[in-house]
XYZ file of C-alpha atoms in Angstrom:
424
model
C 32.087 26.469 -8.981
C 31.382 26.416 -5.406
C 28.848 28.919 -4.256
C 28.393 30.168 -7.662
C 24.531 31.257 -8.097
C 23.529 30.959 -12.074
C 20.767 33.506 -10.807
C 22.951 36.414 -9.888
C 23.076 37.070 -13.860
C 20.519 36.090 -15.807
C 21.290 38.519 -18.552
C 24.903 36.928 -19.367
C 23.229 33.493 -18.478
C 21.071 33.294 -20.904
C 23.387 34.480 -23.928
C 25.756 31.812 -23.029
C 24.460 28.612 -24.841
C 20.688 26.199 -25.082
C 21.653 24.300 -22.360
C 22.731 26.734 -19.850
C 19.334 28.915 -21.171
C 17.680 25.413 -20.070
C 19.215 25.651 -16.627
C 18.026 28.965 -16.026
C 14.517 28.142 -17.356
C 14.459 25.500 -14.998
C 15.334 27.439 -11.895
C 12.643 29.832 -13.138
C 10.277 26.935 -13.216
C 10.794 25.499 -10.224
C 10.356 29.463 -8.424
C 6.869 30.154 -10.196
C 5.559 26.532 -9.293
C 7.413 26.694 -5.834
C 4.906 29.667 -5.590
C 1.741 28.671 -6.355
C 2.467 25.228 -4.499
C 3.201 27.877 -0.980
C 0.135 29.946 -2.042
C -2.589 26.810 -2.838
C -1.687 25.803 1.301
C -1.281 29.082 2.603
C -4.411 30.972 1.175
C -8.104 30.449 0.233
C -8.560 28.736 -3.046
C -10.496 31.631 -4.436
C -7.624 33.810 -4.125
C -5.514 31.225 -4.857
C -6.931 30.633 -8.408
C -6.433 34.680 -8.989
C -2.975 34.384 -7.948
C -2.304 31.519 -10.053
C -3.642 33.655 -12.933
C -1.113 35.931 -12.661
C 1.726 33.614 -11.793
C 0.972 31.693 -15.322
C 0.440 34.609 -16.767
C 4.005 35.744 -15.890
C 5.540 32.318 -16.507
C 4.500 32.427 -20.508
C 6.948 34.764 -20.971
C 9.618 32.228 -18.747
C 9.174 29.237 -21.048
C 7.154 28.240 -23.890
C 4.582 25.369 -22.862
C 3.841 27.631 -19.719
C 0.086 25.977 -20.500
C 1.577 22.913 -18.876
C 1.797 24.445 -15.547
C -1.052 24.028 -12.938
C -1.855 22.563 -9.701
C -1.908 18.870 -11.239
C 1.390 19.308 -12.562
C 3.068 21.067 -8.985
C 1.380 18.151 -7.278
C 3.277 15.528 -9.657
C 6.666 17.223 -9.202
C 6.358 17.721 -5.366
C 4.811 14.975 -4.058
C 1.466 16.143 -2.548
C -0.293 13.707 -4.647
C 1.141 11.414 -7.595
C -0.656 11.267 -10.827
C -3.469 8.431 -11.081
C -2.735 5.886 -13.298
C -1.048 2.346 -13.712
C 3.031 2.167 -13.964
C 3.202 -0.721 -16.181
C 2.901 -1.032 -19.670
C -0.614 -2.430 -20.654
C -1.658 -4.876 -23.411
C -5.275 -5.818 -25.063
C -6.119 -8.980 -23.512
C -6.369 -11.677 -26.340
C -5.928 -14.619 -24.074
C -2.123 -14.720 -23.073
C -0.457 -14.195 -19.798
C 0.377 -11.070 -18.826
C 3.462 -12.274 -16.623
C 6.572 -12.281 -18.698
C 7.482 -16.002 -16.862
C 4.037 -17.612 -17.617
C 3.953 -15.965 -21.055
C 7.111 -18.012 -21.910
C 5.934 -21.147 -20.773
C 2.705 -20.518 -23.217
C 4.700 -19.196 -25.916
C 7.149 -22.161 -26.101
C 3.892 -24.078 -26.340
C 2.387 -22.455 -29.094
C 3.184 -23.671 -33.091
C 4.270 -21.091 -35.256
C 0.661 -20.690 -37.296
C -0.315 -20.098 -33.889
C 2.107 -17.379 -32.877
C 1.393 -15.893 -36.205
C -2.533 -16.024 -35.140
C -1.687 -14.069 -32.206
C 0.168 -11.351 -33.720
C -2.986 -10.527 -36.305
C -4.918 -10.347 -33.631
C -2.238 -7.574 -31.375
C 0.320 -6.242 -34.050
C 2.202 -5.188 -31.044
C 2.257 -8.557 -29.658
C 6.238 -8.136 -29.603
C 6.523 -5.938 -27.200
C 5.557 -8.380 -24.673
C 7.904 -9.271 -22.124
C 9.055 -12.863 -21.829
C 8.923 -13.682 -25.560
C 12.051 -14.856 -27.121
C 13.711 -11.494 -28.478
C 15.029 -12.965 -31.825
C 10.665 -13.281 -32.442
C 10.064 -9.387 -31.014
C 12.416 -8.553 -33.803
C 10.443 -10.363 -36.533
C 6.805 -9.429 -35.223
C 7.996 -5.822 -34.163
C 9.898 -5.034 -37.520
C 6.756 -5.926 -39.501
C 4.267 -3.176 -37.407
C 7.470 -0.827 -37.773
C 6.854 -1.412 -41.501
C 2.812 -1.144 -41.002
C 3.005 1.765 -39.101
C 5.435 3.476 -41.953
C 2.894 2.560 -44.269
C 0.362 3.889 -42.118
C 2.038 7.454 -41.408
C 2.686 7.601 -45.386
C -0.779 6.667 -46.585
C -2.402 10.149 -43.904
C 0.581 12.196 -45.240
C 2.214 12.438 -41.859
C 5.880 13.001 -42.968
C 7.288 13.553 -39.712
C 6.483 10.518 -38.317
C 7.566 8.755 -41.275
C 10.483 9.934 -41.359
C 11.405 9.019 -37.344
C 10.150 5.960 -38.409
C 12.620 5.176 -41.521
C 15.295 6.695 -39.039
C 14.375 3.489 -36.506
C 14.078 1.346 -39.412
C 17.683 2.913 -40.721
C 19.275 1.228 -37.055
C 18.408 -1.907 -37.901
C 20.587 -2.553 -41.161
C 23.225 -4.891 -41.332
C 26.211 -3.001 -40.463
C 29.083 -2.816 -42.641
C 31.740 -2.527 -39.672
C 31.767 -6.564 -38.412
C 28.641 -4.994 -35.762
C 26.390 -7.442 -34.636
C 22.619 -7.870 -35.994
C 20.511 -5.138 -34.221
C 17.189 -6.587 -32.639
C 13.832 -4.461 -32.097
C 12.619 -5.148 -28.522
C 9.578 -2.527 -28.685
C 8.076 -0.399 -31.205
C 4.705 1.318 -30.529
C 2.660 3.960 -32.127
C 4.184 6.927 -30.486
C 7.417 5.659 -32.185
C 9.104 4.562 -28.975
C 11.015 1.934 -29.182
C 13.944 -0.287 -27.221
C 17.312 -1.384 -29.801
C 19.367 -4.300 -28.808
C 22.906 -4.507 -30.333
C 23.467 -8.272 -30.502
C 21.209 -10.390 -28.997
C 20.297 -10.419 -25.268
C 19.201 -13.782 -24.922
C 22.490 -15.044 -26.054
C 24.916 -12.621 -24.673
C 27.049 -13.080 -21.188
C 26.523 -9.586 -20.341
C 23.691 -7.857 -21.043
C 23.906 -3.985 -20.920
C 20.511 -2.244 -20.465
C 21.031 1.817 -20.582
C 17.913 3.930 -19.687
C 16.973 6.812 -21.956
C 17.075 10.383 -20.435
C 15.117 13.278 -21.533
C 14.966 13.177 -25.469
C 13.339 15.640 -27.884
C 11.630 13.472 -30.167
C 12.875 10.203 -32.485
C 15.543 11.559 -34.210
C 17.272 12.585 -31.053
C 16.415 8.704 -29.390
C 17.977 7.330 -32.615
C 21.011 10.208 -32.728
C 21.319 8.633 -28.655
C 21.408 5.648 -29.493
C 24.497 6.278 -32.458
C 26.476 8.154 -29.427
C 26.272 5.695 -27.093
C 25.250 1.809 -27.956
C 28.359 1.347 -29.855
C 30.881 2.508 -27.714
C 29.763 0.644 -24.487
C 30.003 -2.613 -26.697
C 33.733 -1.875 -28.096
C 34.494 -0.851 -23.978
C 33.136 -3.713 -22.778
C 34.932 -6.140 -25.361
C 37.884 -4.281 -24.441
C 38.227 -5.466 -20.905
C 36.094 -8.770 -22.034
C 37.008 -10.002 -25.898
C 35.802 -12.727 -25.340
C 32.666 -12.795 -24.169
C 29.406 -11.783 -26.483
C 28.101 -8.507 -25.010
C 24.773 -7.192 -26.058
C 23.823 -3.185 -25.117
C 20.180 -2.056 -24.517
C 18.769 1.383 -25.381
C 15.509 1.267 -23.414
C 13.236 3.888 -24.650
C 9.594 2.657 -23.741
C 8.065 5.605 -22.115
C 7.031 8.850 -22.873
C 10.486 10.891 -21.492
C 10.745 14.619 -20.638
C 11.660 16.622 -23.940
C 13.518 19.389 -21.876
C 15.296 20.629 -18.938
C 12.524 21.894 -17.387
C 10.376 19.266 -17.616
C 12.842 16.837 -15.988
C 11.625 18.111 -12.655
C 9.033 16.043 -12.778
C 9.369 12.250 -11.634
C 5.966 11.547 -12.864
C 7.613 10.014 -16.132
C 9.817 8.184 -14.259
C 7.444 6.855 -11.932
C 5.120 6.050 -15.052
C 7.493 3.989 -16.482
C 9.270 2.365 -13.689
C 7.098 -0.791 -13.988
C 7.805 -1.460 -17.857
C 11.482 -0.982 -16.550
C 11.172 -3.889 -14.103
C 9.033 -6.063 -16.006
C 11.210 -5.574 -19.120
C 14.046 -6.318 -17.197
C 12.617 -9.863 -15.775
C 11.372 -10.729 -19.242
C 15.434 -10.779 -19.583
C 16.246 -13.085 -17.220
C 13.189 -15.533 -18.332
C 14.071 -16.193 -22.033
C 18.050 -15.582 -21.677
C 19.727 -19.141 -22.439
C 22.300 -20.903 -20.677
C 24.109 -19.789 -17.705
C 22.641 -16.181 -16.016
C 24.208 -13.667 -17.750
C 25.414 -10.257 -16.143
C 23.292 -7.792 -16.351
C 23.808 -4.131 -15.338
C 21.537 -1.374 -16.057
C 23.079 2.641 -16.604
C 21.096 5.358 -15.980
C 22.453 8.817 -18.048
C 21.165 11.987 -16.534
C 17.284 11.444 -16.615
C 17.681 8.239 -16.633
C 19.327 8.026 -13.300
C 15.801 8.755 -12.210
C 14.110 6.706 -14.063
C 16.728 4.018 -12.806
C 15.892 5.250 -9.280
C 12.105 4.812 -9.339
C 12.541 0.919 -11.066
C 14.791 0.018 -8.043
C 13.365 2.486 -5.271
C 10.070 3.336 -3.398
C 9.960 -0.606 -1.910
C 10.113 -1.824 -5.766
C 13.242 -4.409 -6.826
C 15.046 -4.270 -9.797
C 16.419 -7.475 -11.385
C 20.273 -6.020 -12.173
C 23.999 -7.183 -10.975
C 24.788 -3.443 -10.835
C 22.686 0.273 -11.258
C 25.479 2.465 -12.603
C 24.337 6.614 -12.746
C 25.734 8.345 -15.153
C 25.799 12.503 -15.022
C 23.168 12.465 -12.443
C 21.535 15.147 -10.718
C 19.519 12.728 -8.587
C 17.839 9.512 -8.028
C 14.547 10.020 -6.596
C 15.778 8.401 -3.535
C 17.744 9.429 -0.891
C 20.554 6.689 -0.300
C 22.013 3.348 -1.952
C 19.834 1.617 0.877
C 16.527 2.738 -0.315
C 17.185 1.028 -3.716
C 16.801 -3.003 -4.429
C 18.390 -4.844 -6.252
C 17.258 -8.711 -6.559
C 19.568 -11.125 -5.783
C 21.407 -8.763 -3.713
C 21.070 -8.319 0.025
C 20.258 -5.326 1.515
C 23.336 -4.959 2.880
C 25.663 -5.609 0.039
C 23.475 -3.054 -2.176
C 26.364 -0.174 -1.369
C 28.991 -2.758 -3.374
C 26.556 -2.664 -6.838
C 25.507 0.793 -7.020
C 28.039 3.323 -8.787
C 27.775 6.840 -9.531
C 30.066 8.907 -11.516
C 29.641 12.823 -12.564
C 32.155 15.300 -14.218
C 32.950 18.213 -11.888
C 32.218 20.801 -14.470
C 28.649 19.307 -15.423
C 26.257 22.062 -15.119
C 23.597 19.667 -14.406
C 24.772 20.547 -10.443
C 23.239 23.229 -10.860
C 19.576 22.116 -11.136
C 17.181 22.304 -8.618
C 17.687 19.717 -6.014
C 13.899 18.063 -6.822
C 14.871 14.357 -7.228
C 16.977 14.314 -3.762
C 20.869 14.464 -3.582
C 23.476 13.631 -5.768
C 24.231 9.935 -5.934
C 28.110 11.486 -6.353
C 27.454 12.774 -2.561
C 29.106 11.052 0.483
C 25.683 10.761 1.819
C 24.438 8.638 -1.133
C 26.593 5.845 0.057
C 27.298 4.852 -3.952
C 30.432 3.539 -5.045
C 31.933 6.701 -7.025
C 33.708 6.595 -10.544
C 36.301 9.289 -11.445
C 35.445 11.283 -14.304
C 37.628 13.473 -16.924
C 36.730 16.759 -17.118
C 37.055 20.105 -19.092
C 35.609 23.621 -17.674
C 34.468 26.162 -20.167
C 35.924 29.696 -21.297
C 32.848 30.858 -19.835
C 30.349 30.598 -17.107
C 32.330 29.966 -14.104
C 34.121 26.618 -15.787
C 30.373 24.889 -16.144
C 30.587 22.872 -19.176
C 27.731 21.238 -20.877
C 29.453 19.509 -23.264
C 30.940 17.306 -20.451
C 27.165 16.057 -19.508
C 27.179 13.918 -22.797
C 27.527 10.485 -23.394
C 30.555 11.154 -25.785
C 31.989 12.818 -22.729
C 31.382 10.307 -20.144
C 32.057 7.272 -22.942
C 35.140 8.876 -24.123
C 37.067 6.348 -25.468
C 40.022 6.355 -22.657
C 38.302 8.083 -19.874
C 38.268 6.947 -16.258
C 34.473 6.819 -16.230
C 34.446 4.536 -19.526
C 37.355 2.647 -18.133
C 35.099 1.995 -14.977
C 32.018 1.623 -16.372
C 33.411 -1.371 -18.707
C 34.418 -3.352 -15.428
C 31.271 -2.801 -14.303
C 29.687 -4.004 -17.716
C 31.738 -7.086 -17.497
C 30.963 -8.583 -14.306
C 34.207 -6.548 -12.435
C 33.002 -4.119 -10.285
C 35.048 -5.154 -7.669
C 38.219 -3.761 -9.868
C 36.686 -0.431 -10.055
C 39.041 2.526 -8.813
């Protein structure tokens, strides 16, 4: 509630529940690297490397991958200097464009012995933006089945079994569903699901995935959420084919604390952009509407592909349980095909008042909820908890926010559907 400090009592904190723990941990995080940032510019870097003994030293017993923490890592959270490296997704170079727009004019050149050629040559050759998705699918399910054979033949059962889950997604469904499509697969078992098929569909539904721990909970995400946004959206739109997006190409944080960082959003910002303009390049027939959700992480993630003088090709950039974007206001984002000044009319933001993710450090700017943020806001349903001062985790889910019924689902269908303008 209002004023309520989670630090006053760590001791009944911390009993309370894993995410709530998380919360803490995180404000604990953010304190011992809030330190050694103040004490690497306020003191000699001698003493500063004693001190920063001690602090780490301290923050083992705070949080288990405590060997994480260090200068490189304050620097990526707080902005003194971003990590090195390139934002976009990279490919071997086997003589193909690169640009998802000239890689479809090559590819609708090339004979099938030819595309076949090509993918012995880069098994992940699917993953390339701006090729037809109904041939991802085909070249991307068989690595998913060479890189199940793979994991089976060094004896690695976990990632054989993440792997049958992914494989598991893509079954013919028994309950009138649509096929499923595979849009990415790569070795580290990331991948991006398509229910129905995007270059088909009228609206096209891309959802960016928050902070996961591992496949099984990317696959459980994409059960809780893929589903429902389709049967919401054919709810307000029956008749029009709607495909939904899980896009999960990038290495996410695993945990609370590590979502302070932006440097996986920033990372993977590019792929977000380029995958979304390989979208509009092999889609057929008329444009199709396409609005991109980002759910708690992923509102920062979402932030980064449409922020920092970067434009993101979406109708609409909907944030879902959001406890920031990376940016300060609806202006600072971009949207192409939308003026500047029309940006505040296609950006919508929507978070339950007892979600304890308020009460995380305010790293990744305000609240897009926040008057200040300029964002079109979506009521949300919401329950407080017996305990805690009313903060509720189990309102920062999806099947919370997609509750069949609820004004945020409600809203976020419109939105889905080309209707923003009938949002309330």
């Amino acid at each position: 509630m209002e004023g309520y400090d989670p630090l006053k009592d760590p001791g009944d904190f911390l009993g309370i529940d894993g995410f709530h723990h998380s919360v803490i941990l995180t404000h604990l995080r953010y304190q011992l690297e809030e330190a050694l940032r103040t004490a690497n510019e306020s003191i000699a870097k001698d003493f500063y490397g004693e001190k920063s003994k001690l602090l780490l030293h301290a923050a083992r017993h705070v949080y288990p991958d405590a060997d994480n923490l260090g200068y490189r890592r304050i620097k990526d959270a707080w902005g003194a200097e971003r990590l090195a490296g390139n934002s976009e997704i990279i490919y071997p170079k086997i003589g193909i464009p690169e640009n998802p727009k000239q890689l479809h004019e090559h590819w609708s050149g090339l004979s099938m012995a030819e595309k076949d050629g090509l993918y012995r040559v880069d098994p992940f050759i699917g993953n390339r933006d701006g090729i037809p998705q109904l041939e991802r699918d085909r070249y991307n399910r068989q690595t998913l089945d060479v890189l199940r054979a793979q994991a089976k033949k060094r004896g690695d059962t976990e990632a054989l079994e993440g792997l049958g889950k992914i494989k598991g997604l893509l079954k013919p469904s028994d309950d009138g569903l649509p096929p499923s499509y595979l849009s990415y697969i790569d070795g580290e078992s990331r991948f991006v699901y398509a229910l129905d098929n995007p270059d088909t569909a009228k609206n096209v539904v891309i959802e960016l995935l928050p902070a996961s721990r591992g496949v099984e909970a990317r696959v459980e995400y994409v059960k809780a959420t893929v589903k429902q946004l389709r049967q919401a959206a054919i709810s307000v739109d029956p008749n029009a084919e709607t495909s939904v997006i899980l896009w999960g190409a990038y290495k996410s944080p695993v945990t609370l604390p590590e979502a302070l960082y932006y440097g996986p959003a920033e990372r993977a910002a590019g792929g977000v952009r380029q995958y979304h303009e390989g979208l509009r390049i092999t889609h057929q027939g008329p444009p199709s509407n396409n609005p991109t959700i980002g759910h708690s992480y992923g509102s920062v993630l979402g932030g980064h592909a449409a922020g920092h003088g970067n434009s993101l090709n979406t109708d609409n950039l909907v944030f879902v349980g959001s406890w920031g974007t990376g940016v300060k206001r609806v202006d600072d984002l971009r949207l192409t095909g939308v003026v500047p000044e029309d940006t505040s009319r296609h950006v919508f933001a929507t978070l339950a008042k007892h979600d304890p993710v308020q009460l995380m450090p305010a790293i990744h700017e305000i609240l897009p909820t926040h008057r200040g943020f300029h964002a079109i806001n979506i009521g949300a349903d919401s329950t407080p908890s017996k305990y805690w001062a009313g903060w509720n985790p189990e309102v920062h889910m999806t099947s919370h926010y997609y509750k069949s019924g609820s004004p945020s689902l409600r809203n976020i269908a419109l939105i889905m559907t080309g209707h923003g303008n009938l949002v309330t």
